[in-house]
Tab-separated table of C-alpha atoms in Angstrom:
chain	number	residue	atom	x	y	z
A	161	UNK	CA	32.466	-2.123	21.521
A	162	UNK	CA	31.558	-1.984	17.698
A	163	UNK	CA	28.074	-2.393	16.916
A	164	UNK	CA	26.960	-2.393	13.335
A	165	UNK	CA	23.724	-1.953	11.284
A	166	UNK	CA	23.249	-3.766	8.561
A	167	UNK	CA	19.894	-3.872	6.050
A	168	UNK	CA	19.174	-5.384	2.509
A	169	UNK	CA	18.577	-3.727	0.059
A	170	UNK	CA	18.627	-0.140	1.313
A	171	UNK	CA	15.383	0.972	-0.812
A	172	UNK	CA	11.862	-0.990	-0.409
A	173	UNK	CA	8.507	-0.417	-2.626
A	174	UNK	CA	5.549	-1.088	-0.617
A	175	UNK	CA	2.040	-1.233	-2.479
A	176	UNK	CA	-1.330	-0.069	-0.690
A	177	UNK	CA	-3.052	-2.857	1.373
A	178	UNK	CA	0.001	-5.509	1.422
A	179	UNK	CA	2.255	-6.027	4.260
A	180	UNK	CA	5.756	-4.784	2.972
A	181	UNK	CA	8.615	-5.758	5.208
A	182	UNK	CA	12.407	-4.780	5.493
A	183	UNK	CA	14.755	-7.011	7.761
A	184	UNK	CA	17.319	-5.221	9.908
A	185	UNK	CA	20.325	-7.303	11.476
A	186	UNK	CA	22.405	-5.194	14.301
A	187	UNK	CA	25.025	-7.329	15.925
A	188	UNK	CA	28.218	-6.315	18.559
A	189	UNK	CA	31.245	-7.354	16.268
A	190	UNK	CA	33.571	-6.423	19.468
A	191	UNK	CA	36.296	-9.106	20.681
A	192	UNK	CA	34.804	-10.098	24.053
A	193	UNK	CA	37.392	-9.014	26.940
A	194	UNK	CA	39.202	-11.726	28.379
A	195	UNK	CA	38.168	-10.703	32.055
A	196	UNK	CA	38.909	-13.986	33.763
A	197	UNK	CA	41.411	-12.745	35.866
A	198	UNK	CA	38.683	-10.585	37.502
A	199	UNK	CA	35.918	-13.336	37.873
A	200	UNK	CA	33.617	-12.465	34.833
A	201	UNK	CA	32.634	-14.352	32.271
A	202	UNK	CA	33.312	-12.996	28.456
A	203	UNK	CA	29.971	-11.888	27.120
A	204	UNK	CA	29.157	-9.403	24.121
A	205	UNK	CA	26.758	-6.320	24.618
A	206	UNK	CA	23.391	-6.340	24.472
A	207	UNK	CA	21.840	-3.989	21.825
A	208	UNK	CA	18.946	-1.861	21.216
A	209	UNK	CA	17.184	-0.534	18.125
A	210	UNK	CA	14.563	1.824	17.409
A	211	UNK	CA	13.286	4.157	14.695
A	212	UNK	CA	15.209	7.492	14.927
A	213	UNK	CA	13.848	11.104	14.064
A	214	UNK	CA	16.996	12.299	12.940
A	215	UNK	CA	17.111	11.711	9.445
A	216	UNK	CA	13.786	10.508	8.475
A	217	UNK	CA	11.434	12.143	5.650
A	218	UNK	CA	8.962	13.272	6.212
A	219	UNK	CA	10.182	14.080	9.486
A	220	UNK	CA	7.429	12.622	12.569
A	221	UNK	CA	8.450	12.620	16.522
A	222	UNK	CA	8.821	8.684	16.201
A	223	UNK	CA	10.587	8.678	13.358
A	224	UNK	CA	7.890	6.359	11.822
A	225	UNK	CA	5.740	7.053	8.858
A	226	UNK	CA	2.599	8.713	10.316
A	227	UNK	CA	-0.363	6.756	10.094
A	228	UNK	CA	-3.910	7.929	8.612
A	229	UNK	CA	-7.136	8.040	9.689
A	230	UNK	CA	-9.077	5.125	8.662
A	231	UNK	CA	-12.932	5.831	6.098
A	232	UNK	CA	-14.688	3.715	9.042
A	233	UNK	CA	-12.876	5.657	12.103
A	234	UNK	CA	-9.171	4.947	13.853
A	235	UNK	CA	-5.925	5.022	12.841
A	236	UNK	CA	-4.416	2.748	9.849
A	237	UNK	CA	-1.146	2.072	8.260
A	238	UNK	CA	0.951	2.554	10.986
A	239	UNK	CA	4.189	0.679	10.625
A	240	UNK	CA	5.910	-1.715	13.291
A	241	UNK	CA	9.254	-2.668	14.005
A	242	UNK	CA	9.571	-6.411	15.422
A	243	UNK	CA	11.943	-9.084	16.675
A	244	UNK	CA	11.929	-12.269	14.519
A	245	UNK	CA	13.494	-15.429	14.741
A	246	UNK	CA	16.974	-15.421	15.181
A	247	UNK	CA	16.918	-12.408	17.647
A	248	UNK	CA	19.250	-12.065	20.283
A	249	UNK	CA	20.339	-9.695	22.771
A	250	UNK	CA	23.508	-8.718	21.153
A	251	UNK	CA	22.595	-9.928	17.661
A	252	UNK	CA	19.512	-8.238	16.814
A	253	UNK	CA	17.086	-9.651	13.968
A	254	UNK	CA	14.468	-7.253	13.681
A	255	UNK	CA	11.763	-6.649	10.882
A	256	UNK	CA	10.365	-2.774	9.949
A	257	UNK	CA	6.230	-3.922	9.134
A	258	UNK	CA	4.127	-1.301	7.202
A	259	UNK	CA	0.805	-2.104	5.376
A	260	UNK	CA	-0.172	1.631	3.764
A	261	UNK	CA	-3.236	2.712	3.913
A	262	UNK	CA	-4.602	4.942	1.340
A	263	UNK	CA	-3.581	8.525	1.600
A	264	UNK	CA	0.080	7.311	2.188
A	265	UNK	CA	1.636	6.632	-1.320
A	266	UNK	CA	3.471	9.597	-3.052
A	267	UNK	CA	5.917	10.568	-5.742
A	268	UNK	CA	8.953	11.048	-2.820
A	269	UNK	CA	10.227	7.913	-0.965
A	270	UNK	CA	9.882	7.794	3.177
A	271	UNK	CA	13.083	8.129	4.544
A	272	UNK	CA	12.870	5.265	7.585
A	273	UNK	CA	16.067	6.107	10.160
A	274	UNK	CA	16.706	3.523	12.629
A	275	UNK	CA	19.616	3.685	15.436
A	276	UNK	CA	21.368	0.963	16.921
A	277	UNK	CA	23.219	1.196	20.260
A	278	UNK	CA	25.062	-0.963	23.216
A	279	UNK	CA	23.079	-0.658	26.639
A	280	UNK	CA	25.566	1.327	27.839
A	281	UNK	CA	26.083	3.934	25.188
A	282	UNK	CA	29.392	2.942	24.270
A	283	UNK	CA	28.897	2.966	20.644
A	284	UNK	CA	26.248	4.067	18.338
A	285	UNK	CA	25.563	4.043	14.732
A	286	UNK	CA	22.104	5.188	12.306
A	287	UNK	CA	20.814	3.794	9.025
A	288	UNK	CA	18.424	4.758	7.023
A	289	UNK	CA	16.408	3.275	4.170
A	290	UNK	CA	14.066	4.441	1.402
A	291	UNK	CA	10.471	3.204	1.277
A	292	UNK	CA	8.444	4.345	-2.295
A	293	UNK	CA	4.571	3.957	-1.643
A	294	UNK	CA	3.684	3.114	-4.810
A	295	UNK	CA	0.874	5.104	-6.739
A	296	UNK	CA	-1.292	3.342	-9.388
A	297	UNK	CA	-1.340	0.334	-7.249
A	298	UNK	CA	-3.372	-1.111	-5.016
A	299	UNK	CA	-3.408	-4.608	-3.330
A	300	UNK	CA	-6.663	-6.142	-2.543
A	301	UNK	CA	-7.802	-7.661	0.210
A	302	UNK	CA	-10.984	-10.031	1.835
A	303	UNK	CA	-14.192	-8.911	-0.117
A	304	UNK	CA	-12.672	-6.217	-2.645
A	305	UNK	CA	-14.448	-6.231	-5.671
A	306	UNK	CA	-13.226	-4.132	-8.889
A	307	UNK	CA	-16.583	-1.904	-8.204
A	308	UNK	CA	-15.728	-1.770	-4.497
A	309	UNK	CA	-12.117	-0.641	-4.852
A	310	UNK	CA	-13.330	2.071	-8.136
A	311	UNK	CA	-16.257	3.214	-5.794
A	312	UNK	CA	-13.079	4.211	-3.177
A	313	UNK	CA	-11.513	6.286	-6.045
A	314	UNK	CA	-14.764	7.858	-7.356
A	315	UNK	CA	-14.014	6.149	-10.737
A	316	UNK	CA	-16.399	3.941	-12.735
A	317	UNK	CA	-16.041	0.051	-12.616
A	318	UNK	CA	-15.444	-0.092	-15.930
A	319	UNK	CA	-12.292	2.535	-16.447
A	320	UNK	CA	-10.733	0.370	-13.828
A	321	UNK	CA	-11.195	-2.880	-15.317
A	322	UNK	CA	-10.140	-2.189	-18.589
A	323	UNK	CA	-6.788	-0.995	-17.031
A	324	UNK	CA	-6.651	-4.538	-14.972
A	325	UNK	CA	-6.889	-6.943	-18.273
A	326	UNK	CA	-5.310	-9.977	-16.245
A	327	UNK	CA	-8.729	-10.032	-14.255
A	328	UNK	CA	-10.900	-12.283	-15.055
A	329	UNK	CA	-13.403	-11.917	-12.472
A	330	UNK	CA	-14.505	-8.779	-11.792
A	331	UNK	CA	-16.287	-9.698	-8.665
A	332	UNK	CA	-13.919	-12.202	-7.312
A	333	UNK	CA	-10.915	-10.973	-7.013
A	334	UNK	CA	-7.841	-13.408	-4.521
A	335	UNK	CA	-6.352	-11.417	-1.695
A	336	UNK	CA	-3.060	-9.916	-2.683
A	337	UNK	CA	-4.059	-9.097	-5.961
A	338	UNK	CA	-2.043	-5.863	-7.191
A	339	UNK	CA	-4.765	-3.844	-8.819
A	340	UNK	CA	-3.777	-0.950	-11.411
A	341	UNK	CA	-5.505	2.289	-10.082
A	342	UNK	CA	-4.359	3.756	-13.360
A	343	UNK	CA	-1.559	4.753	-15.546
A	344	UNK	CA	1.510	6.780	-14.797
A	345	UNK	CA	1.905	10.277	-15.914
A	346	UNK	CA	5.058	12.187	-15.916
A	347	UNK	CA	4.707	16.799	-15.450
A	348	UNK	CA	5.804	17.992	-18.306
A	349	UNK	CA	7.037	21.851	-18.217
A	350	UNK	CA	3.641	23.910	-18.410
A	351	UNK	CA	1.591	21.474	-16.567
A	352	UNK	CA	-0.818	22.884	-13.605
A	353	UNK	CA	-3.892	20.721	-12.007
A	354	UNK	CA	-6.637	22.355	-13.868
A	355	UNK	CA	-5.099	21.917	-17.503
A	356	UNK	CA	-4.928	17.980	-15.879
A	357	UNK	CA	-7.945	17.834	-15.389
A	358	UNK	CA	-9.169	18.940	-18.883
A	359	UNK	CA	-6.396	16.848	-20.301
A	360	UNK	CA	-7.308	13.562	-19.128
A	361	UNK	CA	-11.645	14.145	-18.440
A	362	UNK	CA	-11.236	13.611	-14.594
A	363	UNK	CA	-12.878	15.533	-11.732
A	364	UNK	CA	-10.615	17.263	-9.257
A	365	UNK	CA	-11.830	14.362	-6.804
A	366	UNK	CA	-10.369	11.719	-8.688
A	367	UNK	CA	-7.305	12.974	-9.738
A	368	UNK	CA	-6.385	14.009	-6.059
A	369	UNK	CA	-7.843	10.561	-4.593
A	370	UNK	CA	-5.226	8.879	-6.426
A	371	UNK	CA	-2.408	11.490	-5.878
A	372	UNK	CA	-3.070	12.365	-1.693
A	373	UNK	CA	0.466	14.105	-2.001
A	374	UNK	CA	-1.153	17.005	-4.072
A	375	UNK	CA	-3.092	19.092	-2.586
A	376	UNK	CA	-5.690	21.741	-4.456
A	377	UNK	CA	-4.330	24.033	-6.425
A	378	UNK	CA	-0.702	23.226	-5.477
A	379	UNK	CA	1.749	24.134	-7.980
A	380	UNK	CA	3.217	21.035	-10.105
A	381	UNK	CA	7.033	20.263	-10.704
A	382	UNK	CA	8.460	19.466	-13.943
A	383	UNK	CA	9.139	15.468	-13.883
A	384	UNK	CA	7.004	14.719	-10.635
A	385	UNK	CA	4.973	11.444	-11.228
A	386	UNK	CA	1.091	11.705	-11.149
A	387	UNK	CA	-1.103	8.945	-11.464
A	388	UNK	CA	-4.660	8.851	-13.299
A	389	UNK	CA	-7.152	7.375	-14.763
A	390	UNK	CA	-8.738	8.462	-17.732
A	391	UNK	CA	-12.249	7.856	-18.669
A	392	UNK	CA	-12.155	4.598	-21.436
A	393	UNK	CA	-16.197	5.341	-22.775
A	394	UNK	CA	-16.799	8.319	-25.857
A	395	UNK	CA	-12.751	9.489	-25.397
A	396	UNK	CA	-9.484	8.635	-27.276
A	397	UNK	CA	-5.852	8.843	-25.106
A	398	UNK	CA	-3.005	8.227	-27.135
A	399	UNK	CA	-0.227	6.606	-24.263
A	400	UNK	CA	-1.792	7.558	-21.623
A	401	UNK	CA	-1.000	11.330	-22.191
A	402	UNK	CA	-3.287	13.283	-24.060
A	403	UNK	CA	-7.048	12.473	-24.155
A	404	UNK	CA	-9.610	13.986	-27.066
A	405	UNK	CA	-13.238	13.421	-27.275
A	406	UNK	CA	-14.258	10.649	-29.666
A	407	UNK	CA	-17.038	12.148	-32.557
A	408	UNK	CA	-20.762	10.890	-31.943
């Protein structure tokens, strides 16, 4: 028996509130056994496939991303893996389904393991892909305003629609609409939160809402990838990078 797992690509960028997907074909590639001498009929094996904890980043008990706990109580973001059309027993068609939640994107990809295997253990084989929550983006969804989704990031309307200047509506905004959060910012050698925070005019709150893989006070890496949002009223940034106040 050969089974084999295939995927494409091998690395996926999912953005907050839109269903990302990643199709996963498994079939047995054996040369059935001519058993007719013995009464059976040829027949491939049938296959399973699940998520695998062995390999995946950060590492869970499923395997899976974990999911988060959701502003108006139970769990979000937690990903599913489904057949789709075209799925057999012994040619597998399966889709990996993950719409993050906020509190899931980071600068590291999730490392997603899956294992495929005949029914009767005769062969075995794991593949993993790469899935990059992206920061800085959101996606919105039935009844997001640009005040509704700045009100989740303690920002002010207004910083977050001047970094959105393909909106045109402010308060109507079509579902599936991939809203800037902010602007990318790259640690430079030096760097630690609080000089951030001066930097750039944000509260601690707002810096971390938009970067829930830092944690207070944690130590910064040289060439990790931050996102933020600068005030736009009384201050001048040049790129994105270094903010002064503007003279009254």
């Amino acid at each position: 028996v050969f089974v084999t797992l295939h995927d494409e690509p091998s690395s996926y960028v999912f953005n907050l509130g839109c269903m990302g997907t990643a199709k996963l074909m498994v079939r047995d590639e054996s040369v059935a056994l001519d058993l007719a001498s013995s009464g059976c009929a040829n027949s491939n094996y049938a296959i399973e496939i699940r998520a695998e904890a062995e390999g995946s980043y950060p590492t869970s008990v499923t395997g899976m991303p974990q999911g988060v706990m959701l502003p108006g109580g139970g769990l979000g973001g937690v990903p599913l893996l489904v057949a789709v059309e075209g799925d057999t027993p012994s040619s597998r068609v399966m889709e990996f389904r993950w719409e993050p939640e906020r509190g899931q994107q980071r600068s590291t990809p999730y490392r997603v393991c899956f294992s495929a295997a005949d029914v009767y253990g005769l062969a075995h084989v794991i593949k993993c892909i790469t899935v990059k929550v992206q920061k800085c983006v959101y996606c919105t969804r039935e009844g997001d305003t640009i005040a509704s989704i700045a009100s989740q990031y303690d920002t002010d309307w207004l910083h977050l629609y001047t970094t959105n200047p393909l909106v045109t509506n402010p308060d109507a905004l079509p579902v599936g609409t991939r809203i800037n959060t902010g602007v990318f910012y790259e640690v430079r050698k030096g760097d630690y939160l609080e000089l951030l925070y001066d930097r750039f005019f944000v509260e601690e709150s707002q810096l971390l809402a938009l970067n829930p893989d830092v944690g207070k006070g944690q130590e910064l890496v040289e060439g990790e990838e931050l996102c933020v949002l600068p005030p736009v009223c009384n201050v001048a940034c040049k790129h994105g990078l270094d903010c002064t106040p503007l003279q009254a």
